[in-house]
Amino acid sequence: MKRIVYSLFAAALVALSGCSDEIAENPVIPAQTGDEITFGSSLTDVQNITISPSSGTQTRTIYGDDPVNGAYPVYWEAGDQISIYCPEAAQGNIVNYKIVPDQNDASTSSAVVKVNENEAGLQWGTAEVHHFSAIYPAEKIEGVVEGGNLIASIPANQDPVSWKSEKNEQGGTTWTGVANTDYAYMWAYDTHSKSDGGDVALEFKPWVTILDVEINGPESAGEEIKMSAVQIVSLTGETLNGRFAIDFNPVEDNEKNYPVYTEQGNPNATRSQISIQLYNQELNNGQGDFITLRQNDKIVIRFYLLPKDTNYDTNSRTDLQVRVTPFNSAVLTRTLNAEAGTQTGGILAHKVNKVILPSVSKTGPNYWMSSLDPNIYVTELSLPGSKMSYQTAENVSGRNAVYYQDLSIEEQVTNGIRAFQIQTASTNNVPWYESGSASDQVLYMTVAGNKTSTRFKEIVAEIATGLKNAEAASKNQEYAFILLTASLSECDNYGPLGDRTAGKLAWMDAIRNDLTEMVANEETYRLYTGEITPTTTIDDVKGHIIIKVNYNDDDMGNHLTENDRIPAMFAKWGVFDDVSTPFTETSAYAINSMRWGTSHNVNSGALQWFYHEATSVGYNNNGGEETYAQKIGNIEDMWERSIGYYNSNSDHSMWFLNDLGGCYVNGIYSGGESQDGVDAWTQEVGPYATRLLQNRTEDATLGIVLINYANPENQYSGNLIQTIINNNFNFELRTSGSGQAETYNATYQNGGNAIGWDK
C-alpha cells in the first residue's frame, strides 16, 4: 500500500497599529515610540471545512482527524495562546497573546488579546523596521536566549491525553489516541516598517514533523494480542526530542526557508527516540489496562518530532524506524526508508506523514534491553525483578509452604525479568565428621528458610543460558542482576563442633569461593568481573550477570580482606551512619554505601544503595512489622526521591531498590506468613503501583523493582512489569555520549511505508 503524505498548514494575520483613536483620525500617521501594538488573527481559508467540536477538557488548537483538500485543517480554541517576539520592541520583547475564536468560524478570531490585561504588551520601539517571530503554543516557550532564539522542548514520552474508540469499516474497533497538540509547534515570521502603517500578516506554518501511525490487529480471526508501546527511533542517532532553541535567521535570509534549531540541555541523553504507551486508563472498569487488538481492530497514534531539514527545505528523511512492542513479546520493526532522490517513501519534514503498519503478531521472547541505547548508565535503568525468585510453587513443600513466584527462573528470564532476589546458605563441603575451613564453604539455595539440594551456581548458569539464548536471537544487550541474601539460620559453620554463630562468616567465605569458581568458567556463568562504577553502561555489562551481596553486620563485612577482588557489589543492611532517611523509623528503608570487590569497610565506595525492603506487611497495624501505611508511604517516597535525585545530580552514583513484594501478616491472615497473605498483598500492590506509575510524568529511574508473581500473564502483576520496562523509553535517559543507538540494518522492500515488517 502506498504511503500517503498530507500537508499541515495554518496562517494567521496579525495586525499592528497604534492607539485606536489615532487610527480613526489618520490611519497613515506612523505609530510613535511607546504605543502598544494590537493584534488580530485569522487562519487561511480551507474549503469545505467541517468544524471539529471542542474537546471541552483542555485548551488547545484542534487538528482535524481527516484531510480537507490535501491538508489537515487547524482550528483555534478559546484560550489558545501564541508568543510573539520582537527584538526592536520598546518594552517586553516577548509577550504572550490569547486567541478569541469567532463563534461562527473557528478558523478566524474575533480578537487577539494580552494574556494579562494589566501588563504591557509589545510596544513600538525607535527602530524603523521591526522583526516579528511568532510561535504556537505560547505556554511551551520557556524564554529567549542570546540572538533572539526561543527555547522550548518536545518530550521523549508522548502518551495520548485520552483514547476514543469507534467502529471501523472492517467491523473492528479503531482506538485513536488523542494527541497532545501542545507539541504541534507552528511558526510565523515577518518584518514591518513602522512608517508603513496597516496590518502585518504573519502566516503560521507547521514546524514539527508529524507521524500519524496506524497499527493493525492480528490477521487471524479469534486471535487477541495485548499491546504495550510504540517507539519512533532514529537509526543514525539524529535528535528527535528534547530541549531546543529555534532560530529564525534562515527565514530572514530567505522567506522560503524554515527556522532551524540548536540542541539545549544535556547532549548526552537518549534524544533519538520517542515513545508512546498503549495504555488506556478507562479500561478494566477504570483501573486501566493496555489495549488488546483483535482481527480488524486498529490503533492510531501521533508522534511529534523535531524536524530534520537539508538546506532549510522540506526533504525526505530515511533514518527513522517504528518499533511496535506487543505485550511481553519481541519487538516488531518497520524502517521508513525512501528511494534516493524521491519522495515516494521516507518521512517529510513539517508534514503529517501517514504510516500504515501491517498486522501485529507475537514473535518471540521479551528481549527489551536490546532496544535501548547501549550507552545508558546501568544505575539509571528500571528493572522488573522477582521477589524470592527461586521460591516457586514447584520448589516448596508442606501444607503451610508459601511461594512467591509461579514461573521458573528460566521462564522469568524469557519473560523479561532482569533482576532476581536469591536466598542462600553456606554449606561446609566436607564429610559431617570433619572440620572444614574457609575454603570448603559453598552456597546452596534456600526456600522458605529451608536449604535445598540446588547449588547457587546452578541458578546463575540458568540465568546465563537465558542471556546466551538472547544472543543467539541477535539480541546482544541483555544482562541480569542478582541480589544475593543470606538465610543465616540454615548456614553451616566450619565443622560439627564449631560455634553456630560462625555460620554468617562461613557464608561470606562461600561467596568468595563460589564466585571465584564461576569466574573461572565464564562461558557457563557469565559473571561480570569488571568494577561497577557510576559510569558503567549497558554496553559494558551486556551478556553478563551483576552480583550484589547484602550482608548483615560489620562482623560479616570485615571478614573479607581489604585486598579481596570478588566480582560483586557489597552493602550492609540497615541505615548507614552518615545518611539521614527521616521518612520512617525502620531499617527497611535506608541508604547505604556500596563497595565493589570486598565488603571490608576500608573505604565508603563510589556507589550508594538506596533501598526499601520488607517482606511482612501488617494488616491490622498490630504485628510490629512495617504497616500498610508505612509500606505504601515508603514505595511512594522512594520514587519521589528518585525524581529529586535525578533532577539535582548527574553523577549516576545512586542505585535504587524498591521492594513491592511480600505478604500481609497477622489479623485475618493467621498471624504469620501465608499463601493467602501473599496473594492478598499482590492483588493490592500490583494495580496500585501500576496506576501510580502510569499517572507519573516526571523523569527518573524506578531502580530495581521486586514483585510477587513476576509473570506478565498475572492479572495483578503483569501490567506493572510492562510499565516498569516502558519507563526506560519514556524519558531522556542519560548516556556516556560515546556512541549512538544500535542500528538494526533492516532491509527496505518494495517502497512505501505499509508493505511489511522488517525481517
PDB file of N, CA and C in Angstrom, residues 309-380:
ATOM      1  N   ASP A 309      15.996  19.200   8.523  1.00  0.00           N
ATOM      2  CA  ASP A 309      15.994  19.935   7.260  1.00  0.00           C
ATOM      3  C   ASP A 309      17.357  19.844   6.590  1.00  0.00           C
ATOM      4  N   THR A 310      17.344  19.834   5.270  1.00  0.00           N
ATOM      5  CA  THR A 310      18.553  19.961   4.467  1.00  0.00           C
ATOM      6  C   THR A 310      18.446  21.248   3.661  1.00  0.00           C
ATOM      7  N   ASN A 311      19.393  22.128   3.876  1.00  0.00           N
ATOM      8  CA  ASN A 311      19.353  23.440   3.206  1.00  0.00           C
ATOM      9  C   ASN A 311      18.048  24.176   3.498  1.00  0.00           C
ATOM     10  N   TYR A 312      17.530  24.016   4.698  1.00  0.00           N
ATOM     11  CA  TYR A 312      16.332  24.715   5.169  1.00  0.00           C
ATOM     12  C   TYR A 312      15.090  24.382   4.339  1.00  0.00           C
ATOM     13  N   ASP A 313      15.066  23.264   3.689  1.00  0.00           N
ATOM     14  CA  ASP A 313      13.951  22.904   2.817  1.00  0.00           C
ATOM     15  C   ASP A 313      13.330  21.606   3.323  1.00  0.00           C
ATOM     16  N   THR A 314      12.130  21.292   2.810  1.00  0.00           N
ATOM     17  CA  THR A 314      11.451  20.062   3.174  1.00  0.00           C
ATOM     18  C   THR A 314      12.040  18.910   2.381  1.00  0.00           C
ATOM     19  N   ASN A 315      12.652  17.973   3.062  1.00  0.00           N
ATOM     20  CA  ASN A 315      13.287  16.846   2.397  1.00  0.00           C
ATOM     21  C   ASN A 315      12.893  15.550   3.085  1.00  0.00           C
ATOM     22  N   SER A 316      12.943  14.484   2.329  1.00  0.00           N
ATOM     23  CA  SER A 316      12.612  13.171   2.852  1.00  0.00           C
ATOM     24  C   SER A 316      13.767  12.646   3.699  1.00  0.00           C
ATOM     25  N   ARG A 317      13.448  12.100   4.874  1.00  0.00           N
ATOM     26  CA  ARG A 317      14.478  11.510   5.722  1.00  0.00           C
ATOM     27  C   ARG A 317      14.282   9.999   5.764  1.00  0.00           C
ATOM     28  N   THR A 318      15.383   9.275   5.878  1.00  0.00           N
ATOM     29  CA  THR A 318      15.349   7.819   5.746  1.00  0.00           C
ATOM     30  C   THR A 318      15.909   7.099   6.962  1.00  0.00           C
ATOM     31  N   ASP A 319      16.107   7.827   8.058  1.00  0.00           N
ATOM     32  CA  ASP A 319      16.784   7.232   9.212  1.00  0.00           C
ATOM     33  C   ASP A 319      15.823   6.743  10.286  1.00  0.00           C
ATOM     34  N   LEU A 320      14.518   6.777  10.025  1.00  0.00           N
ATOM     35  CA  LEU A 320      13.542   6.502  11.073  1.00  0.00           C
ATOM     36  C   LEU A 320      13.046   5.063  11.025  1.00  0.00           C
ATOM     37  N   GLN A 321      12.801   4.536  12.203  1.00  0.00           N
ATOM     38  CA  GLN A 321      12.247   3.191  12.336  1.00  0.00           C
ATOM     39  C   GLN A 321      11.148   3.208  13.393  1.00  0.00           C
ATOM     40  N   VAL A 322      10.020   2.567  13.073  1.00  0.00           N
ATOM     41  CA  VAL A 322       8.943   2.386  14.034  1.00  0.00           C
ATOM     42  C   VAL A 322       9.122   1.034  14.704  1.00  0.00           C
ATOM     43  N   ARG A 323       9.062   1.013  16.032  1.00  0.00           N
ATOM     44  CA  ARG A 323       9.178  -0.231  16.793  1.00  0.00           C
ATOM     45  C   ARG A 323       7.898  -0.440  17.593  1.00  0.00           C
ATOM     46  N   VAL A 324       7.193  -1.492  17.274  1.00  0.00           N
ATOM     47  CA  VAL A 324       5.927  -1.817  17.931  1.00  0.00           C
ATOM     48  C   VAL A 324       6.156  -3.018  18.835  1.00  0.00           C
ATOM     49  N   THR A 325       5.785  -2.886  20.110  1.00  0.00           N
ATOM     50  CA  THR A 325       6.013  -3.956  21.075  1.00  0.00           C
ATOM     51  C   THR A 325       4.691  -4.520  21.575  1.00  0.00           C
ATOM     52  N   PRO A 326       4.297  -5.698  21.110  1.00  0.00           N
ATOM     53  CA  PRO A 326       3.173  -6.376  21.767  1.00  0.00           C
ATOM     54  C   PRO A 326       3.547  -6.697  23.211  1.00  0.00           C
ATOM     55  N   PHE A 327       2.557  -6.842  24.037  1.00  0.00           N
ATOM     56  CA  PHE A 327       2.761  -7.108  25.465  1.00  0.00           C
ATOM     57  C   PHE A 327       3.564  -8.404  25.636  1.00  0.00           C
ATOM     58  N   ASN A 328       4.706  -8.292  26.336  1.00  0.00           N
ATOM     59  CA  ASN A 328       5.558  -9.442  26.625  1.00  0.00           C
ATOM     60  C   ASN A 328       5.913 -10.219  25.361  1.00  0.00           C
ATOM     61  N   SER A 329       6.444  -9.530  24.374  1.00  0.00           N
ATOM     62  CA  SER A 329       6.799 -10.171  23.113  1.00  0.00           C
ATOM     63  C   SER A 329       7.974  -9.449  22.492  1.00  0.00           C
ATOM     64  N   ALA A 330       8.515 -10.057  21.447  1.00  0.00           N
ATOM     65  CA  ALA A 330       9.591  -9.432  20.691  1.00  0.00           C
ATOM     66  C   ALA A 330       9.085  -8.178  19.985  1.00  0.00           C
ATOM     67  N   VAL A 331      10.017  -7.262  19.714  1.00  0.00           N
ATOM     68  CA  VAL A 331       9.701  -6.000  19.054  1.00  0.00           C
ATOM     69  C   VAL A 331       9.521  -6.231  17.560  1.00  0.00           C
ATOM     70  N   LEU A 332       8.460  -5.629  16.991  1.00  0.00           N
ATOM     71  CA  LEU A 332       8.244  -5.620  15.549  1.00  0.00           C
ATOM     72  C   LEU A 332       8.769  -4.293  15.008  1.00  0.00           C
ATOM     73  N   THR A 333       9.587  -4.330  13.964  1.00  0.00           N
ATOM     74  CA  THR A 333      10.205  -3.104  13.457  1.00  0.00           C
ATOM     75  C   THR A 333       9.793  -2.828  12.018  1.00  0.00           C
ATOM     76  N   ARG A 334       9.725  -1.536  11.698  1.00  0.00           N
ATOM     77  CA  ARG A 334       9.456  -1.100  10.319  1.00  0.00           C
ATOM     78  C   ARG A 334      10.319   0.115  10.041  1.00  0.00           C
ATOM     79  N   THR A 335      11.276  -0.034   9.121  1.00  0.00           N
ATOM     80  CA  THR A 335      12.156   1.063   8.763  1.00  0.00           C
ATOM     81  C   THR A 335      11.504   1.895   7.667  1.00  0.00           C
ATOM     82  N   LEU A 336      11.449   3.208   7.878  1.00  0.00           N
ATOM     83  CA  LEU A 336      10.729   4.112   6.976  1.00  0.00           C
ATOM     84  C   LEU A 336      11.721   4.731   6.003  1.00  0.00           C
ATOM     85  N   ASN A 337      12.144   3.956   5.041  1.00  0.00           N
ATOM     86  CA  ASN A 337      13.138   4.394   4.069  1.00  0.00           C
ATOM     87  C   ASN A 337      12.493   5.107   2.893  1.00  0.00           C
ATOM     88  N   ALA A 338      13.335   5.709   2.065  1.00  0.00           N
ATOM     89  CA  ALA A 338      12.883   6.323   0.812  1.00  0.00           C
ATOM     90  C   ALA A 338      13.908   6.035  -0.264  1.00  0.00           C
ATOM     91  N   GLU A 339      13.450   5.991  -1.503  1.00  0.00           N
ATOM     92  CA  GLU A 339      14.383   5.842  -2.604  1.00  0.00           C
ATOM     93  C   GLU A 339      15.152   7.145  -2.793  1.00  0.00           C
ATOM     94  N   ALA A 340      16.405   7.025  -3.128  1.00  0.00           N
ATOM     95  CA  ALA A 340      17.255   8.212  -3.268  1.00  0.00           C
ATOM     96  C   ALA A 340      16.676   9.180  -4.289  1.00  0.00           C
ATOM     97  N   GLY A 341      16.581  10.426  -3.906  1.00  0.00           N
ATOM     98  CA  GLY A 341      16.145  11.463  -4.827  1.00  0.00           C
ATOM     99  C   GLY A 341      14.651  11.521  -5.059  1.00  0.00           C
ATOM    100  N   THR A 342      13.877  10.756  -4.282  1.00  0.00           N
ATOM    101  CA  THR A 342      12.430  10.770  -4.469  1.00  0.00           C
ATOM    102  C   THR A 342      11.750  11.052  -3.146  1.00  0.00           C
ATOM    103  N   GLN A 343      10.454  11.267  -3.225  1.00  0.00           N
ATOM    104  CA  GLN A 343       9.646  11.406  -2.018  1.00  0.00           C
ATOM    105  C   GLN A 343       8.543  10.343  -2.011  1.00  0.00           C
ATOM    106  N   THR A 344       8.830   9.206  -2.632  1.00  0.00           N
ATOM    107  CA  THR A 344       7.847   8.124  -2.652  1.00  0.00           C
ATOM    108  C   THR A 344       7.894   7.291  -1.388  1.00  0.00           C
ATOM    109  N   GLY A 345       8.851   7.552  -0.537  1.00  0.00           N
ATOM    110  CA  GLY A 345       8.948   6.866   0.736  1.00  0.00           C
ATOM    111  C   GLY A 345       9.624   7.785   1.720  1.00  0.00           C
ATOM    112  N   GLY A 346       9.904   7.282   2.914  1.00  0.00           N
ATOM    113  CA  GLY A 346      10.545   8.127   3.903  1.00  0.00           C
ATOM    114  C   GLY A 346       9.570   9.102   4.537  1.00  0.00           C
ATOM    115  N   ILE A 347      10.114  10.036   5.295  1.00  0.00           N
ATOM    116  CA  ILE A 347       9.307  10.967   6.082  1.00  0.00           C
ATOM    117  C   ILE A 347       9.667  12.393   5.685  1.00  0.00           C
ATOM    118  N   LEU A 348       8.659  13.208   5.431  1.00  0.00           N
ATOM    119  CA  LEU A 348       8.857  14.599   5.044  1.00  0.00           C
ATOM    120  C   LEU A 348       8.775  15.510   6.257  1.00  0.00           C
ATOM    121  N   ALA A 349       9.722  16.450   6.344  1.00  0.00           N
ATOM    122  CA  ALA A 349       9.726  17.409   7.442  1.00  0.00           C
ATOM    123  C   ALA A 349       8.534  18.346   7.348  1.00  0.00           C
ATOM    124  N   HIS A 350       8.012  18.749   8.507  1.00  0.00           N
ATOM    125  CA  HIS A 350       6.953  19.748   8.637  1.00  0.00           C
ATOM    126  C   HIS A 350       5.606  19.276   8.073  1.00  0.00           C
ATOM    127  N   LYS A 351       5.445  17.974   7.851  1.00  0.00           N
ATOM    128  CA  LYS A 351       4.216  17.441   7.286  1.00  0.00           C
ATOM    129  C   LYS A 351       3.607  16.414   8.234  1.00  0.00           C
ATOM    130  N   VAL A 352       2.327  16.095   8.000  1.00  0.00           N
ATOM    131  CA  VAL A 352       1.707  14.933   8.622  1.00  0.00           C
ATOM    132  C   VAL A 352       1.961  13.747   7.707  1.00  0.00           C
ATOM    133  N   ASN A 353       2.741  12.771   8.175  1.00  0.00           N
ATOM    134  CA  ASN A 353       3.103  11.595   7.390  1.00  0.00           C
ATOM    135  C   ASN A 353       2.283  10.404   7.871  1.00  0.00           C
ATOM    136  N   LYS A 354       1.506   9.831   6.985  1.00  0.00           N
ATOM    137  CA  LYS A 354       0.668   8.690   7.327  1.00  0.00           C
ATOM    138  C   LYS A 354       1.477   7.408   7.176  1.00  0.00           C
ATOM    139  N   VAL A 355       1.596   6.631   8.252  1.00  0.00           N
ATOM    140  CA  VAL A 355       2.331   5.371   8.243  1.00  0.00           C
ATOM    141  C   VAL A 355       1.364   4.252   8.615  1.00  0.00           C
ATOM    142  N   ILE A 356       1.104   3.358   7.676  1.00  0.00           N
ATOM    143  CA  ILE A 356       0.190   2.238   7.910  1.00  0.00           C
ATOM    144  C   ILE A 356       1.019   0.982   8.102  1.00  0.00           C
ATOM    145  N   LEU A 357       0.925   0.375   9.274  1.00  0.00           N
ATOM    146  CA  LEU A 357       1.724  -0.796   9.603  1.00  0.00           C
ATOM    147  C   LEU A 357       0.942  -2.082   9.367  1.00  0.00           C
ATOM    148  N   PRO A 358       1.647  -3.185   9.176  1.00  0.00           N
ATOM    149  CA  PRO A 358       0.978  -4.465   8.928  1.00  0.00           C
ATOM    150  C   PRO A 358       0.309  -5.009  10.194  1.00  0.00           C
ATOM    151  N   SER A 359      -0.282  -6.194  10.045  1.00  0.00           N
ATOM    152  CA  SER A 359      -0.904  -6.857  11.195  1.00  0.00           C
ATOM    153  C   SER A 359       0.169  -7.232  12.217  1.00  0.00           C
ATOM    154  N   VAL A 360      -0.170  -7.079  13.482  1.00  0.00           N
ATOM    155  CA  VAL A 360       0.767  -7.404  14.552  1.00  0.00           C
ATOM    156  C   VAL A 360       0.742  -8.901  14.835  1.00  0.00           C
ATOM    157  N   SER A 361       1.825  -9.379  15.430  1.00  0.00           N
ATOM    158  CA  SER A 361       1.922 -10.777  15.830  1.00  0.00           C
ATOM    159  C   SER A 361       2.902 -10.879  16.982  1.00  0.00           C
ATOM    160  N   LYS A 362       2.798 -11.947  17.744  1.00  0.00           N
ATOM    161  CA  LYS A 362       3.754 -12.210  18.814  1.00  0.00           C
ATOM    162  C   LYS A 362       4.816 -13.145  18.250  1.00  0.00           C
ATOM    163  N   THR A 363       6.072 -12.701  18.298  1.00  0.00           N
ATOM    164  CA  THR A 363       7.105 -13.406  17.543  1.00  0.00           C
ATOM    165  C   THR A 363       8.257 -13.935  18.384  1.00  0.00           C
ATOM    166  N   GLY A 364       8.224 -13.773  19.689  1.00  0.00           N
ATOM    167  CA  GLY A 364       9.354 -14.308  20.431  1.00  0.00           C
ATOM    168  C   GLY A 364       9.498 -13.702  21.806  1.00  0.00           C
ATOM    169  N   PRO A 365      10.577 -14.039  22.531  1.00  0.00           N
ATOM    170  CA  PRO A 365      10.779 -13.578  23.906  1.00  0.00           C
ATOM    171  C   PRO A 365      10.901 -12.062  24.011  1.00  0.00           C
ATOM    172  N   ASN A 366      10.728 -11.589  25.232  1.00  0.00           N
ATOM    173  CA  ASN A 366      10.715 -10.163  25.514  1.00  0.00           C
ATOM    174  C   ASN A 366      12.136  -9.670  25.815  1.00  0.00           C
ATOM    175  N   TYR A 367      12.948  -9.509  24.772  1.00  0.00           N
ATOM    176  CA  TYR A 367      14.317  -9.027  24.933  1.00  0.00           C
ATOM    177  C   TYR A 367      14.324  -7.499  24.824  1.00  0.00           C
ATOM    178  N   TRP A 368      13.757  -6.846  25.836  1.00  0.00           N
ATOM    179  CA  TRP A 368      13.515  -5.406  25.758  1.00  0.00           C
ATOM    180  C   TRP A 368      14.791  -4.578  25.895  1.00  0.00           C
ATOM    181  N   MET A 369      15.792  -5.074  26.598  1.00  0.00           N
ATOM    182  CA  MET A 369      17.006  -4.285  26.785  1.00  0.00           C
ATOM    183  C   MET A 369      17.708  -3.981  25.463  1.00  0.00           C
ATOM    184  N   SER A 370      17.539  -4.863  24.494  1.00  0.00           N
ATOM    185  CA  SER A 370      18.241  -4.704  23.227  1.00  0.00           C
ATOM    186  C   SER A 370      17.645  -3.624  22.344  1.00  0.00           C
ATOM    187  N   SER A 371      16.578  -2.969  22.799  1.00  0.00           N
ATOM    188  CA  SER A 371      16.026  -1.822  22.083  1.00  0.00           C
ATOM    189  C   SER A 371      16.508  -0.501  22.668  1.00  0.00           C
ATOM    190  N   LEU A 372      17.369  -0.565  23.681  1.00  0.00           N
ATOM    191  CA  LEU A 372      17.863   0.642  24.344  1.00  0.00           C
ATOM    192  C   LEU A 372      19.209   1.068  23.783  1.00  0.00           C
ATOM    193  N   ASP A 373      19.535   2.341  23.982  1.00  0.00           N
ATOM    194  CA  ASP A 373      20.861   2.848  23.654  1.00  0.00           C
ATOM    195  C   ASP A 373      21.879   2.124  24.540  1.00  0.00           C
ATOM    196  N   PRO A 374      22.895   1.494  23.968  1.00  0.00           N
ATOM    197  CA  PRO A 374      23.850   0.733  24.785  1.00  0.00           C
ATOM    198  C   PRO A 374      24.699   1.591  25.707  1.00  0.00           C
ATOM    199  N   ASN A 375      24.675   2.911  25.520  1.00  0.00           N
ATOM    200  CA  ASN A 375      25.499   3.800  26.343  1.00  0.00           C
ATOM    201  C   ASN A 375      24.769   4.362  27.557  1.00  0.00           C
ATOM    202  N   ILE A 376      23.571   3.848  27.859  1.00  0.00           N
ATOM    203  CA  ILE A 376      22.836   4.268  29.053  1.00  0.00           C
ATOM    204  C   ILE A 376      23.525   3.710  30.297  1.00  0.00           C
ATOM    205  N   TYR A 377      23.582   4.529  31.349  1.00  0.00           N
ATOM    206  CA  TYR A 377      24.190   4.084  32.607  1.00  0.00           C
ATOM    207  C   TYR A 377      23.284   3.055  33.290  1.00  0.00           C
ATOM    208  N   VAL A 378      23.872   1.968  33.781  1.00  0.00           N
ATOM    209  CA  VAL A 378      23.059   0.895  34.354  1.00  0.00           C
ATOM    210  C   VAL A 378      22.367   1.324  35.640  1.00  0.00           C
ATOM    211  N   THR A 379      22.940   2.273  36.372  1.00  0.00           N
ATOM    212  CA  THR A 379      22.298   2.708  37.609  1.00  0.00           C
ATOM    213  C   THR A 379      20.990   3.445  37.355  1.00  0.00           C
ATOM    214  N   GLU A 380      20.762   3.897  36.123  1.00  0.00           N
ATOM    215  CA  GLU A 380      19.574   4.701  35.844  1.00  0.00           C
ATOM    216  C   GLU A 380      18.495   3.931  35.092  1.00  0.00           C
TER     217      GLU A 380
END
